[in-house]
PDB file of C-alpha atoms in Angstrom:
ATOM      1  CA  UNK A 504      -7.748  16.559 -18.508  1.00 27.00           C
ATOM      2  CA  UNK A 505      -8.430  15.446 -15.052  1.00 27.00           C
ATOM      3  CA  UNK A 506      -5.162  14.472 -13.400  1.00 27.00           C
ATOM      4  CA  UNK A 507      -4.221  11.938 -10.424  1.00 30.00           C
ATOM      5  CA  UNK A 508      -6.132   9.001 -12.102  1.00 27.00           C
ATOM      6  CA  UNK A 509      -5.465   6.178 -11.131  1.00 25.00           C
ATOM      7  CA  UNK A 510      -2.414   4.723 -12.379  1.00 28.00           C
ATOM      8  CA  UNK A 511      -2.363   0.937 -14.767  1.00 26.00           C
ATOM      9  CA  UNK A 512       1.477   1.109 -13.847  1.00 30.00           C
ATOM     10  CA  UNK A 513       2.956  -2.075 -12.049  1.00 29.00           C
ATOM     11  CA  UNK A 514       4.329  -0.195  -8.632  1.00 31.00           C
ATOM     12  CA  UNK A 515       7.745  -1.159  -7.649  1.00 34.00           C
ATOM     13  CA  UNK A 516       8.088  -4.032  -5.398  1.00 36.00           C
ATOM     14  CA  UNK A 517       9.074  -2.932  -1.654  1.00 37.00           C
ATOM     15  CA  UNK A 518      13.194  -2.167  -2.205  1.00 39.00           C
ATOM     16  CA  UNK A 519      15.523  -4.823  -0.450  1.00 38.00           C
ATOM     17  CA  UNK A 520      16.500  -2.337   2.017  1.00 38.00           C
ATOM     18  CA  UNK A 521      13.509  -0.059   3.572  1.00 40.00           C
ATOM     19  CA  UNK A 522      16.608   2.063   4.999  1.00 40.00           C
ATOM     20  CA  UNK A 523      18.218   2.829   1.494  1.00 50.00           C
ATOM     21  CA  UNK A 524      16.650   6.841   0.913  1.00 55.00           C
ATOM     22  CA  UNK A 525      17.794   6.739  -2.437  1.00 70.00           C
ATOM     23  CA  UNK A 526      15.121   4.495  -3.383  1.00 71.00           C
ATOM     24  CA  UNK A 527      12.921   7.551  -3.886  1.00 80.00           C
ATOM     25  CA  UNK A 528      15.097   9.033  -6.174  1.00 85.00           C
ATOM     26  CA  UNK A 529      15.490   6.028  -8.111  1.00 83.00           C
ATOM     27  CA  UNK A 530      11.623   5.894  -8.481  1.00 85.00           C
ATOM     28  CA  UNK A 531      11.136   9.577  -9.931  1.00 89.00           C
ATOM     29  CA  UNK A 532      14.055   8.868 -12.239  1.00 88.00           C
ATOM     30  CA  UNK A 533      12.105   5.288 -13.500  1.00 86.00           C
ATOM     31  CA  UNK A 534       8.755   7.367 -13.659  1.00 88.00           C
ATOM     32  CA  UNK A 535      10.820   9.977 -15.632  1.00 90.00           C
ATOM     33  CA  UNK A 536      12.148   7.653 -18.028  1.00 88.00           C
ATOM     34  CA  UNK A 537       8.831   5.396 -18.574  1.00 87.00           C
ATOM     35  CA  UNK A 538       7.604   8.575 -20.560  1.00 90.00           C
ATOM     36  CA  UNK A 539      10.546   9.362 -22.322  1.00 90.00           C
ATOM     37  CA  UNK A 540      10.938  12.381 -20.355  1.00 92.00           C
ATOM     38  CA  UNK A 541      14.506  14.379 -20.362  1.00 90.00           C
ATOM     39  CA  UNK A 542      15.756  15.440 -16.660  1.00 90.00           C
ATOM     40  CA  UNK A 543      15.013  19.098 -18.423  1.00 91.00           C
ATOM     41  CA  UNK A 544      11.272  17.981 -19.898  1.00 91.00           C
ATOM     42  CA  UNK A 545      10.258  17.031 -16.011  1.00 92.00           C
ATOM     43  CA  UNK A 546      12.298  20.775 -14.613  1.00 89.00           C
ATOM     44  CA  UNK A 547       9.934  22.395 -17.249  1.00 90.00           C
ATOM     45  CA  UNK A 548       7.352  20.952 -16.047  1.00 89.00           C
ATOM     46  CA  UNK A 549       7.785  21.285 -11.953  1.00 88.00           C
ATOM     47  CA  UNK A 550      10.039  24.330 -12.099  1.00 86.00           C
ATOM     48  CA  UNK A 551      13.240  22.795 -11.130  1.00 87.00           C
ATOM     49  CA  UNK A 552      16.658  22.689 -13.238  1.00 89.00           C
ATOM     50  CA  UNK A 553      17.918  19.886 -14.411  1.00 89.00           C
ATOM     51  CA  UNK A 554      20.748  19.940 -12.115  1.00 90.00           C
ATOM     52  CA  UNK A 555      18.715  19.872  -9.222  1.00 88.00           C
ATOM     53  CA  UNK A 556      16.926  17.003 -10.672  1.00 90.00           C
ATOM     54  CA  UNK A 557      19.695  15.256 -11.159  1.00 89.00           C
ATOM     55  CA  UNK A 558      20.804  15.473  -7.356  1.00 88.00           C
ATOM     56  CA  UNK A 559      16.961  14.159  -6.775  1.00 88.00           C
ATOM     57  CA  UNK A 560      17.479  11.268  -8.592  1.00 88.00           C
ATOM     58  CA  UNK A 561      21.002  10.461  -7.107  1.00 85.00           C
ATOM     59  CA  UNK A 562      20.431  10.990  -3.760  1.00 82.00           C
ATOM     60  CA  UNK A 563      22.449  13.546  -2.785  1.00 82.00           C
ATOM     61  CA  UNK A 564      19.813  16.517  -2.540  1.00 81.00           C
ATOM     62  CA  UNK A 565      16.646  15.839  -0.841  1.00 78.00           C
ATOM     63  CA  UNK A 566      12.995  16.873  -1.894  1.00 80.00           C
ATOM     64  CA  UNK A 567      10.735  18.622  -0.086  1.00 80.00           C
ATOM     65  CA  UNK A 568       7.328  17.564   0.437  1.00 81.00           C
ATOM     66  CA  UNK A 569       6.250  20.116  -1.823  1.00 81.00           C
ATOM     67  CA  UNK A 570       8.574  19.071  -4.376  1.00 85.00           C
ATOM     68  CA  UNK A 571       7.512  15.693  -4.311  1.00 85.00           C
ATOM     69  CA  UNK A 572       3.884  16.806  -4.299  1.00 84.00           C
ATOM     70  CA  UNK A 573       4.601  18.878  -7.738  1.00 86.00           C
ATOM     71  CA  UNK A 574       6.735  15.668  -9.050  1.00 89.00           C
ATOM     72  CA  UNK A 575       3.637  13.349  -8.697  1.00 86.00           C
ATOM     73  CA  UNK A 576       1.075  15.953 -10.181  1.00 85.00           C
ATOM     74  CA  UNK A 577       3.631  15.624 -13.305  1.00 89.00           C
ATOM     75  CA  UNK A 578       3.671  12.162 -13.480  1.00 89.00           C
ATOM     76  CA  UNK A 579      -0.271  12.314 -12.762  1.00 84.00           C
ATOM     77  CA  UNK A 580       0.436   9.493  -9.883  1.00 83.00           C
ATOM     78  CA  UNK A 581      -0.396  10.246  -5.967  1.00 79.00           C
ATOM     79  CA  UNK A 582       2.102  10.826  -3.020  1.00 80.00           C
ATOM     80  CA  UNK A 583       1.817   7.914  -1.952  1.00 74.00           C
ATOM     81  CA  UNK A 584       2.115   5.855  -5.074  1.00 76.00           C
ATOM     82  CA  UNK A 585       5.519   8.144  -5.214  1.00 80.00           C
ATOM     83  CA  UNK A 586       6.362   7.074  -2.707  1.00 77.00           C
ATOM     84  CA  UNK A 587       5.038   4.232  -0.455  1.00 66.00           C
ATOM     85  CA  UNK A 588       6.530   0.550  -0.356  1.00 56.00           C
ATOM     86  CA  UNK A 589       3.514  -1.226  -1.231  1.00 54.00           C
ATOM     87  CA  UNK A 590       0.318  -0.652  -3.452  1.00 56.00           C
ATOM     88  CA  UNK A 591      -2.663   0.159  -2.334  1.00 51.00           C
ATOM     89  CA  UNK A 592      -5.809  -2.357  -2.564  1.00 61.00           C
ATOM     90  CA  UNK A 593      -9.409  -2.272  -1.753  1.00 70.00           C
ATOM     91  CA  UNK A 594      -8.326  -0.507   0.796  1.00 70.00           C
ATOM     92  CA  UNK A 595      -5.177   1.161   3.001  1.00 70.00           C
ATOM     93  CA  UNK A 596      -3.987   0.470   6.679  1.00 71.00           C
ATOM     94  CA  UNK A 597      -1.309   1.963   8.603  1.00 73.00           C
ATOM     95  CA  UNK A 598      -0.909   0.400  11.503  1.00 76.00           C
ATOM     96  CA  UNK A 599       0.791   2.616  14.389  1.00 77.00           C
ATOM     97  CA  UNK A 600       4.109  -0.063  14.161  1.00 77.00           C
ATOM     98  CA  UNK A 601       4.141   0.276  10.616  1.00 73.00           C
ATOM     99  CA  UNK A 602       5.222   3.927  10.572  1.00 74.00           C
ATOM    100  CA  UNK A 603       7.451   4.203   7.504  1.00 77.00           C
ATOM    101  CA  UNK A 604       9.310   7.635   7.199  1.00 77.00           C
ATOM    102  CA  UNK A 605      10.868   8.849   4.378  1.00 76.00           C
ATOM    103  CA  UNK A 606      13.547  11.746   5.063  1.00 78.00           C
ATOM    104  CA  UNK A 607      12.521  15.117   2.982  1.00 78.00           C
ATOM    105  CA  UNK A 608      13.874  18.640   2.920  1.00 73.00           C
ATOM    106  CA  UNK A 609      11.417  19.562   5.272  1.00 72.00           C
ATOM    107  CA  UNK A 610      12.172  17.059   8.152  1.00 81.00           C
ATOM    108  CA  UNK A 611      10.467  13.751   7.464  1.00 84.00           C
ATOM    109  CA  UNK A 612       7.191  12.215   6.169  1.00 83.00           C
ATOM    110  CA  UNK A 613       5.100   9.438   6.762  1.00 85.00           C
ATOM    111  CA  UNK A 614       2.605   8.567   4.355  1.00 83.00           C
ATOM    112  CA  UNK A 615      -0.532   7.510   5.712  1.00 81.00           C
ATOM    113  CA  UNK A 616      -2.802   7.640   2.409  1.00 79.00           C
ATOM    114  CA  UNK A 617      -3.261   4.990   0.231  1.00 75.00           C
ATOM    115  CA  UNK A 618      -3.294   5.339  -3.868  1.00 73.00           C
ATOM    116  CA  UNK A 619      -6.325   6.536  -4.320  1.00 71.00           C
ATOM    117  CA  UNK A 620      -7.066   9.906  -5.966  1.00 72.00           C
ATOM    118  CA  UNK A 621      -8.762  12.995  -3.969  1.00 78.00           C
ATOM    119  CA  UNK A 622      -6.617  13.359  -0.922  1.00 83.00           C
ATOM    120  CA  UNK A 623      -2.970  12.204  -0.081  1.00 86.00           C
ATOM    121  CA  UNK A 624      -2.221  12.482   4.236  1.00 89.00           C
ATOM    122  CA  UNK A 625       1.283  12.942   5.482  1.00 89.00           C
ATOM    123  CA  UNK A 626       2.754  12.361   8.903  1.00 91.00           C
ATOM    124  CA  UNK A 627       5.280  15.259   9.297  1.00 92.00           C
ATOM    125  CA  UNK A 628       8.571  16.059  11.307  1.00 92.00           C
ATOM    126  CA  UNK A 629       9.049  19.219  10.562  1.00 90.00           C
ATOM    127  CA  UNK A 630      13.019  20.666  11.613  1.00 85.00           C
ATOM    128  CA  UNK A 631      13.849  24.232  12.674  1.00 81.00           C
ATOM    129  CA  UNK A 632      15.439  25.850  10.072  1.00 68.00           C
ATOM    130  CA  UNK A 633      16.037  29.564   8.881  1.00 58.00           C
ATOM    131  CA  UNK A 634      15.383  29.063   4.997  1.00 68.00           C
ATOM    132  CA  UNK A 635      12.198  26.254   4.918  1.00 79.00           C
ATOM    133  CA  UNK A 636      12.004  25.053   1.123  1.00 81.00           C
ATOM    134  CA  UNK A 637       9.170  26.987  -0.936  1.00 84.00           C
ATOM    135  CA  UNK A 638       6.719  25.237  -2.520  1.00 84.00           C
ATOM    136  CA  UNK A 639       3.214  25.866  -4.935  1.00 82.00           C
ATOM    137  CA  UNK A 640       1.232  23.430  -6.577  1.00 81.00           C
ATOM    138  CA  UNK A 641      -2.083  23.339  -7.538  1.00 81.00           C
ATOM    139  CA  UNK A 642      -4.985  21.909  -5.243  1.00 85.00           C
ATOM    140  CA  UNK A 643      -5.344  22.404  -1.228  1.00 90.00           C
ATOM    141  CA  UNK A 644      -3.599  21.794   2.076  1.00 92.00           C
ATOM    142  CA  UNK A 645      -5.038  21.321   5.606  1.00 95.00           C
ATOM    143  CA  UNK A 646      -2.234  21.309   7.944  1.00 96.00           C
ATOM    144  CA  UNK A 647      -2.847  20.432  12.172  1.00 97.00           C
ATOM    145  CA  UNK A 648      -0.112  20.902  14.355  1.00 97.00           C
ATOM    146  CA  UNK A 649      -0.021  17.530  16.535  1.00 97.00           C
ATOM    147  CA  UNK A 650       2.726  18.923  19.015  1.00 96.00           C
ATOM    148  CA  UNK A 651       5.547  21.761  19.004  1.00 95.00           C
ATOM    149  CA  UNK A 652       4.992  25.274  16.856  1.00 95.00           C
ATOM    150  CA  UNK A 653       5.509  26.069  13.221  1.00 94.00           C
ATOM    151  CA  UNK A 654       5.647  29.051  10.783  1.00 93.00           C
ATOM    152  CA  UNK A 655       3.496  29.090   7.768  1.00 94.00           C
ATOM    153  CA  UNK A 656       4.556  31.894   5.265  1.00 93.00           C
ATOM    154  CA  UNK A 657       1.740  31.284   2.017  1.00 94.00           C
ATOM    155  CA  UNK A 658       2.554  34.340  -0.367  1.00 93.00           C
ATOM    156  CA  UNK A 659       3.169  37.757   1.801  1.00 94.00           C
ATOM    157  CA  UNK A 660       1.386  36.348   4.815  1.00 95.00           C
ATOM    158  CA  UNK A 661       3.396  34.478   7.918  1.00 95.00           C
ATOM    159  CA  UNK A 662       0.969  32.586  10.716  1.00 96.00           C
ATOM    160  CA  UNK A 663       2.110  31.151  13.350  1.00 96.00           C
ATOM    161  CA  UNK A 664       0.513  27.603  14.572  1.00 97.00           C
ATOM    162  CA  UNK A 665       0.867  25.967  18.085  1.00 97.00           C
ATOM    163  CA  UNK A 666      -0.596  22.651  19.177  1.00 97.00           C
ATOM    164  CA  UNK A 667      -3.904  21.839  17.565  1.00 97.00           C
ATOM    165  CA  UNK A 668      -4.154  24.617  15.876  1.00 98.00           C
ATOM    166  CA  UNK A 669      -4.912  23.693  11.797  1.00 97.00           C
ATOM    167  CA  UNK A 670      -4.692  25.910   8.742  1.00 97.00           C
ATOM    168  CA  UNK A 671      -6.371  25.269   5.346  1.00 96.00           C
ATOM    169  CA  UNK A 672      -4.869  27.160   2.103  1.00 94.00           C
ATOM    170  CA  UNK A 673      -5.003  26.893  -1.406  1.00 91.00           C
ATOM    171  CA  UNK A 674      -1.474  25.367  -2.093  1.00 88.00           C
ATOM    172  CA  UNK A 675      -1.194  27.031  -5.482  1.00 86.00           C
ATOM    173  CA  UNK A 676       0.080  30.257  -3.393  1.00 89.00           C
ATOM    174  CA  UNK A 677       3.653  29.925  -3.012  1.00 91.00           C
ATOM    175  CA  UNK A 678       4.198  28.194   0.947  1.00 92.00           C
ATOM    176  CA  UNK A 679       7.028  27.521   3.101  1.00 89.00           C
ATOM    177  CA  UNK A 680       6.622  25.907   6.428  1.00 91.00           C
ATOM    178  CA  UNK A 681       8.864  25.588   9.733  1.00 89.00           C
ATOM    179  CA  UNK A 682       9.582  24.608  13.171  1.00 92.00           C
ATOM    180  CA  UNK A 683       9.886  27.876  15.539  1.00 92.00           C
ATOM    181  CA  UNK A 684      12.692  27.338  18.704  1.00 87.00           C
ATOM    182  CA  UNK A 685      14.621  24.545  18.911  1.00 89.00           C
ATOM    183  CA  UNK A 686      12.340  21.471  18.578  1.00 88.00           C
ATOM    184  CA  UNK A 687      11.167  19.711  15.516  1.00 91.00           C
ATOM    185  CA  UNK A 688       7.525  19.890  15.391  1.00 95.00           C
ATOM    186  CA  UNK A 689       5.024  17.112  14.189  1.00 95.00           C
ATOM    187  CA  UNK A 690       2.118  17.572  12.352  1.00 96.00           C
ATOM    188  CA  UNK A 691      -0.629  15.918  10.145  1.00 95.00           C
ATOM    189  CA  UNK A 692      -0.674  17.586   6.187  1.00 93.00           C
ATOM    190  CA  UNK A 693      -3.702  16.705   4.338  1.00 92.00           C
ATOM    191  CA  UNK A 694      -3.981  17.764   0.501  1.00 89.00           C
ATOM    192  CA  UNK A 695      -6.188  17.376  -2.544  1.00 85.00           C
ATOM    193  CA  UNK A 696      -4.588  15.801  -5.481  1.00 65.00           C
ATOM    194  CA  UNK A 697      -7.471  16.224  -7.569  1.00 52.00           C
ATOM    195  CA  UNK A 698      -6.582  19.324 -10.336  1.00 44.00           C
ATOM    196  CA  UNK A 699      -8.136  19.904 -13.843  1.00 38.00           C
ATOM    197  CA  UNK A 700      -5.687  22.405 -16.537  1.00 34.00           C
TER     198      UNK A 700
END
């Protein structure tokens, strides 16, 4: 079965208040409950206990990007369809004033892909900090470090990335990213959303 289709689902309007993070959270726990899932179905299925699911869906913990890259392979939807205000049509435009980050584990992310399946891209601020969230998930990621310097650990491996340097993995090794020093970094994550099991 070929996953990321295309989803028939009616995306949720734009929420009242752009500014209200929670909104996220409130969208896994509607995609969760659309197909009858239990908060401990959906951990089984993205490796997460229900507890921490829980705080997902609350708003009071979080996600990574990798999380939320795992949560949309479960619900066989995009990132961006995860995530972004509005759905995409024949086609997807971010304009530079339209920059609409979400705050993750990680730092924050902009979506810049539309709802199509192949390929989601991410805008990212990624913060200094000593224990960067882990993630694995199946497909690729082609990450280009727009300005500051990161560490990439994927499995037993650690690289380190400066400014315009880029790095292409498969992403179902287990990954961890950060910012080195003191400065967030910013950088452009590309990754396939196409899978097959």
């Amino acid at each position: 079965m070929t996953l990321w289709a295309i989803s028939m689902r009616t995306i949720s309007p734009m929420p009242d208040h752009p500014s209200d993070d929670n909104w996220i959270g409130r969208r896994i726990a509607s995609h969760r409950r659309e197909r009858g899932w239990t908060l401990a179905a959906l951990g089984n299925r993205v490796g997460l206990s229900t507890t921490q699911l829980s705080r997902i869906e609350s708003g009071s913990r979080q996600s990574s990007v990798g999380t939320l890259i795992e949560l949309a392979r479960a619900f066989e939807v995009t990132l961006s369809e995860l995530v972004a205000e509005e759905p995409t049509l024949a086609f997807h435009l971010v304009k530079a004033g339209e920059h609409r980050p979400h705050e993750s584990a990680n730092g924050s992310m902009t979506p810049l892909s539309g709802n199509y399946p192949g390929i989601d891209a991410v805008l990212l601020t990624i913060l200094p900090a000593s224990d960067a969230p882990v993630a694995h998930h199946a497909g690729e990621e082609w990450l280009y470090i727009l300005g500051g310097s990161v560490e990439v650990t994927i499995g037993n491996d650690t690289v380190r990335l400066h400014t315009g340097d880029a790095l292409h993995f498969p992403s179902l090794n287990t990954h961890s990213v950060r910012a080195l020093g003191d400065e967030s970094a910013r950088a452009l994550l590309v990754s396939t959303t196409s899978c097959t099991h």
